[in-house]
Amino acid sequence: MGLELYLDLLSQPCRAVYIFAKKNRIPFELRTVDLLQGQNHSDEFVQVNPLRKVPALKDGDFTLAESVAILLYLARKYEAPDHWYPQDLQARARVDEYLSWQHTALRMSCTRAMWQKMMFPVFLGQRVPPETLANTLAELDRCLQLLEDKFLKDQDFLAGPHISVADLVAITELMHPVSAGCDIFKSRPKLAAWRQRVEAAVGEDLFREAHAVLMKAKDLPPADTAVKERLKPLAQLFL
């Protein structure tokens, strides 16, 4: 058996892995894991990733969890062009710096914004207090300012003149609030121009393909009682 990628394209890190593999023509078998239906808790999937999270990778007898580890494994094994994860010490350090920061900063604020603005009221039928949403959007705005000032600066991409895995991880995060109707690029022309460059570098067709599931999330039918109960512990993290 060749390379298998266990993904749910509703998940931002899964989209980053998907885009990277497709863009670099890495052959893989897509194994879809529906998070909303709890397929990440199935016995079959737990054998691949006991952490019960996606993305996950299976390469023969070798399994790997965590999106950053998977991206770097693919970059190294398939010898992706250097700009994705540069050999230059300082350029690579810039990529690593962003990947280390985003987990507890941009990732959480983008996820909370999408859930509070769309998934709670539309999918779970649960009201979100206006002050809670306002605080989340304020934190998202703070993170976006840091993204511009600390990482993007006046560069074309986050780690320099060329696209890297840092840009993939960032843009897939930002599409979460976009899918919920947050126009985060409207008042940020520098960030909007960066988004256009990332989409062009990836390819607009591939970018749309990777985000098709997410952009249709607003049309999901309301969750049934069993799904609501299963998602309750996770949902509490996003309030």
Tab-separated table of C-alpha atoms in Angstrom:
chain	number	residue	atom	x	y	z
A	1	MET	CA	0.000	0.000	0.000
A	2	GLY	CA	1.314	3.455	-0.918
A	3	LEU	CA	0.879	6.767	0.862
A	4	GLU	CA	-2.499	7.301	2.535
A	5	LEU	CA	-3.692	10.645	3.889
A	6	TYR	CA	-6.565	10.683	6.370
A	7	LEU	CA	-8.260	14.051	5.994
A	8	ASP	CA	-11.434	16.031	6.551
A	9	LEU	CA	-11.291	19.135	4.363
A	10	LEU	CA	-13.505	20.949	6.841
A	11	SER	CA	-10.326	21.028	8.951
A	12	GLN	CA	-7.820	23.776	8.203
A	13	PRO	CA	-4.612	21.726	8.734
A	14	CYS	CA	-6.064	18.975	6.547
A	15	ARG	CA	-6.517	21.505	3.756
A	16	ALA	CA	-2.891	22.609	4.098
A	17	VAL	CA	-1.684	19.005	3.764
A	18	TYR	CA	-4.043	18.363	0.842
A	19	ILE	CA	-2.919	21.452	-1.074
A	20	PHE	CA	0.753	20.699	-0.446
A	21	ALA	CA	0.460	17.096	-1.652
A	22	LYS	CA	-1.577	18.005	-4.720
A	23	LYS	CA	0.567	20.988	-5.687
A	24	ASN	CA	3.729	18.903	-5.475
A	25	ARG	CA	2.169	15.990	-7.392
A	26	ILE	CA	2.661	13.599	-4.501
A	27	PRO	CA	0.668	10.419	-5.201
A	28	PHE	CA	-1.632	9.495	-2.315
A	29	GLU	CA	-4.850	7.720	-1.476
A	30	LEU	CA	-7.357	10.037	0.182
A	31	ARG	CA	-9.074	8.514	3.214
A	32	THR	CA	-11.882	10.868	4.220
A	33	VAL	CA	-12.587	11.043	7.955
A	34	ASP	CA	-15.832	12.891	8.756
A	35	LEU	CA	-15.197	14.715	12.026
A	36	LEU	CA	-18.778	15.865	12.500
A	37	GLN	CA	-19.923	12.246	12.293
A	38	GLY	CA	-17.272	11.131	14.765
A	39	GLN	CA	-15.367	8.913	12.335
A	40	ASN	CA	-12.104	9.940	14.015
A	41	HIS	CA	-13.209	7.783	16.974
A	42	SER	CA	-13.745	4.636	14.903
A	43	ASP	CA	-11.660	1.564	15.742
A	44	GLU	CA	-10.192	1.594	12.234
A	45	PHE	CA	-8.967	5.178	12.481
A	46	VAL	CA	-7.683	4.877	16.041
A	47	GLN	CA	-5.309	2.172	14.793
A	48	VAL	CA	-3.813	4.793	12.467
A	49	ASN	CA	-3.833	7.660	14.959
A	50	PRO	CA	-4.565	6.951	18.640
A	51	LEU	CA	-4.775	10.735	19.157
A	52	ARG	CA	-8.079	10.593	17.208
A	53	LYS	CA	-7.214	13.695	15.189
A	54	VAL	CA	-6.772	14.528	11.525
A	55	PRO	CA	-4.708	14.875	9.482
A	56	ALA	CA	-2.973	11.541	9.765
A	57	LEU	CA	-0.542	9.820	7.427
A	58	LYS	CA	0.095	6.149	6.709
A	59	ASP	CA	3.081	5.290	4.557
A	60	GLY	CA	3.355	1.520	4.423
A	61	ASP	CA	3.812	0.454	8.047
A	62	PHE	CA	4.731	3.995	9.136
A	63	THR	CA	2.069	6.261	10.638
A	64	LEU	CA	2.341	9.920	11.550
A	65	ALA	CA	0.114	12.464	13.274
A	66	GLU	CA	0.170	16.284	13.528
A	67	SER	CA	-0.097	18.492	10.464
A	68	VAL	CA	3.269	20.241	10.733
A	69	ALA	CA	5.094	16.922	11.124
A	70	ILE	CA	3.198	15.558	8.107
A	71	LEU	CA	3.973	18.601	5.943
A	72	LEU	CA	7.678	18.400	6.740
A	73	TYR	CA	7.760	14.629	6.228
A	74	LEU	CA	6.227	15.054	2.766
A	75	ALA	CA	8.567	17.922	1.894
A	76	ARG	CA	11.610	15.875	2.814
A	77	LYS	CA	10.584	12.481	1.450
A	78	TYR	CA	9.406	13.796	-1.906
A	79	GLU	CA	12.123	16.463	-2.158
A	80	ALA	CA	9.709	19.320	-2.698
A	81	PRO	CA	11.172	22.536	-4.136
A	82	ASP	CA	13.349	24.285	-1.577
A	83	HIS	CA	11.090	27.307	-1.113
A	84	TRP	CA	8.485	25.205	0.712
A	85	TYR	CA	10.846	24.465	3.606
A	86	PRO	CA	14.188	26.161	2.851
A	87	GLN	CA	17.585	24.624	3.507
A	88	ASP	CA	18.974	28.038	4.415
A	89	LEU	CA	19.234	28.134	8.210
A	90	GLN	CA	17.637	31.529	8.815
A	91	ALA	CA	14.954	31.161	6.144
A	92	ARG	CA	13.945	27.816	7.635
A	93	ALA	CA	13.947	29.370	11.102
A	94	ARG	CA	11.412	31.958	9.887
A	95	VAL	CA	9.114	29.187	8.692
A	96	ASP	CA	9.562	27.326	11.982
A	97	GLU	CA	8.875	30.517	13.918
A	98	TYR	CA	5.497	30.988	12.257
A	99	LEU	CA	4.547	27.320	12.585
A	100	SER	CA	5.360	27.461	16.305
A	101	TRP	CA	3.328	30.645	16.872
A	102	GLN	CA	0.161	29.861	14.954
A	103	HIS	CA	-0.988	26.861	17.036
A	104	THR	CA	-2.113	28.891	20.031
A	105	ALA	CA	-2.764	32.204	18.295
A	106	LEU	CA	-4.271	32.372	14.816
A	107	ARG	CA	-5.529	28.774	14.880
A	108	MET	CA	-7.734	29.212	17.916
A	109	SER	CA	-9.110	32.648	17.042
A	110	CYS	CA	-10.026	31.552	13.499
A	111	THR	CA	-11.666	28.356	14.719
A	112	ARG	CA	-13.648	30.154	17.407
A	113	ALA	CA	-14.798	32.813	14.956
A	114	MET	CA	-16.166	30.218	12.543
A	115	TRP	CA	-17.892	28.163	15.225
A	116	GLN	CA	-19.396	31.108	17.074
A	117	LYS	CA	-20.562	32.940	13.952
A	118	MET	CA	-21.762	29.937	11.937
A	119	MET	CA	-21.495	26.435	13.393
A	120	PHE	CA	-23.183	27.128	16.740
A	121	PRO	CA	-26.241	29.005	15.407
A	122	VAL	CA	-26.633	27.172	12.066
A	123	PHE	CA	-25.454	23.616	12.706
A	124	LEU	CA	-25.991	23.165	16.440
A	125	GLY	CA	-28.909	25.584	16.841
A	126	GLN	CA	-27.198	27.205	19.821
A	127	ARG	CA	-27.202	30.918	20.538
A	128	VAL	CA	-23.847	32.586	21.130
A	129	PRO	CA	-23.901	35.612	23.477
A	130	PRO	CA	-23.086	38.774	21.463
A	131	GLU	CA	-20.339	39.753	23.904
A	132	THR	CA	-18.662	36.355	23.439
A	133	LEU	CA	-18.611	36.752	19.651
A	134	ALA	CA	-17.411	40.349	19.967
A	135	ASN	CA	-14.486	39.268	22.168
A	136	THR	CA	-13.578	36.486	19.732
A	137	LEU	CA	-13.606	38.846	16.746
A	138	ALA	CA	-11.478	41.346	18.673
A	139	GLU	CA	-8.918	38.608	19.409
A	140	LEU	CA	-8.982	37.567	15.759
A	141	ASP	CA	-8.300	41.164	14.741
A	142	ARG	CA	-5.361	41.304	17.159
A	143	CYS	CA	-3.899	38.124	15.667
A	144	LEU	CA	-4.354	39.435	12.130
A	145	GLN	CA	-2.423	42.564	13.087
A	146	LEU	CA	0.389	40.414	14.457
A	147	LEU	CA	0.338	38.331	11.284
A	148	GLU	CA	0.873	41.497	9.254
A	149	ASP	CA	3.330	43.299	11.526
A	150	LYS	CA	5.462	40.434	12.798
A	151	PHE	CA	5.417	37.874	9.990
A	152	LEU	CA	4.338	39.361	6.654
A	153	LYS	CA	5.845	42.826	7.067
A	154	ASP	CA	6.638	44.137	3.553
A	155	GLN	CA	7.463	40.736	2.098
A	156	ASP	CA	5.585	38.867	-0.609
A	157	PHE	CA	5.180	35.833	1.646
A	158	LEU	CA	5.439	35.093	5.361
A	159	ALA	CA	9.008	33.792	5.300
A	160	GLY	CA	10.415	35.821	2.423
A	161	PRO	CA	10.082	36.231	-1.349
A	162	HIS	CA	8.670	32.760	-2.038
A	163	ILE	CA	5.715	30.730	-0.802
A	164	SER	CA	6.417	28.239	2.002
A	165	VAL	CA	4.474	25.804	4.139
A	166	ALA	CA	3.946	28.718	6.552
A	167	ASP	CA	1.750	30.450	3.971
A	168	LEU	CA	-0.316	27.311	3.389
A	169	VAL	CA	-0.907	26.871	7.097
A	170	ALA	CA	-1.868	30.534	7.462
A	171	ILE	CA	-4.226	30.872	4.502
A	172	THR	CA	-6.143	27.709	5.371
A	173	GLU	CA	-6.658	29.088	8.876
A	174	LEU	CA	-7.951	32.414	7.586
A	175	MET	CA	-10.505	30.777	5.322
A	176	HIS	CA	-12.319	29.490	8.417
A	177	PRO	CA	-13.739	32.898	9.423
A	178	VAL	CA	-14.169	33.801	5.737
A	179	SER	CA	-16.513	30.814	5.343
A	180	ALA	CA	-18.626	32.197	8.200
A	181	GLY	CA	-19.006	35.571	6.500
A	182	CYS	CA	-16.177	37.478	8.204
A	183	ASP	CA	-14.661	39.828	5.629
A	184	ILE	CA	-11.263	39.863	7.301
A	185	PHE	CA	-9.439	41.102	4.202
A	186	LYS	CA	-11.656	44.133	3.469
A	187	SER	CA	-9.804	46.583	5.692
A	188	ARG	CA	-6.406	44.919	5.281
A	189	PRO	CA	-5.098	45.553	1.734
A	190	LYS	CA	-1.649	44.150	2.567
A	191	LEU	CA	-3.157	40.882	3.761
A	192	ALA	CA	-5.574	40.808	0.810
A	193	ALA	CA	-2.678	41.167	-1.645
A	194	TRP	CA	-0.822	38.374	0.144
A	195	ARG	CA	-3.890	36.136	-0.148
A	196	GLN	CA	-3.979	36.739	-3.904
A	197	ARG	CA	-0.306	35.838	-4.206
A	198	VAL	CA	-0.790	32.628	-2.224
A	199	GLU	CA	-3.791	31.595	-4.318
A	200	ALA	CA	-1.875	32.326	-7.533
A	201	ALA	CA	1.157	30.344	-6.347
A	202	VAL	CA	-1.008	27.380	-5.350
A	203	GLY	CA	-3.328	27.621	-8.345
A	204	GLU	CA	-6.848	29.013	-8.084
A	205	ASP	CA	-8.504	25.741	-9.133
A	206	LEU	CA	-6.674	23.740	-6.471
A	207	PHE	CA	-7.392	26.408	-3.869
A	208	ARG	CA	-11.134	26.302	-4.623
A	209	GLU	CA	-11.107	22.499	-4.678
A	210	ALA	CA	-9.493	22.313	-1.245
A	211	HIS	CA	-11.973	24.783	0.256
A	212	ALA	CA	-15.172	23.564	-1.418
A	213	VAL	CA	-16.332	21.566	1.635
A	214	LEU	CA	-15.656	24.470	3.973
A	215	MET	CA	-17.440	27.047	1.825
A	216	LYS	CA	-20.548	24.839	1.802
A	217	ALA	CA	-20.558	24.380	5.581
A	218	LYS	CA	-23.122	27.162	5.974
A	219	ASP	CA	-25.592	24.927	4.120
A	220	LEU	CA	-25.197	21.937	6.464
A	221	PRO	CA	-28.509	20.570	7.751
A	222	PRO	CA	-29.041	21.016	11.503
A	223	ALA	CA	-27.286	18.406	13.611
A	224	ASP	CA	-29.377	15.675	15.170
A	225	THR	CA	-29.411	15.027	18.908
A	226	ALA	CA	-26.727	12.338	18.774
A	227	VAL	CA	-24.293	14.583	16.889
A	228	LYS	CA	-24.950	17.483	19.252
A	229	GLU	CA	-24.229	15.273	22.239
A	230	ARG	CA	-21.047	13.911	20.697
A	231	LEU	CA	-19.773	17.375	19.794
A	232	LYS	CA	-20.610	18.942	23.165
A	233	PRO	CA	-17.116	18.558	24.744
A	234	LEU	CA	-15.438	19.907	21.606
A	235	ALA	CA	-17.917	22.738	21.208
A	236	GLN	CA	-17.234	23.997	24.717
A	237	LEU	CA	-13.647	24.706	23.684
A	238	PHE	CA	-14.867	27.154	21.045
A	239	LEU	CA	-16.982	29.344	23.336
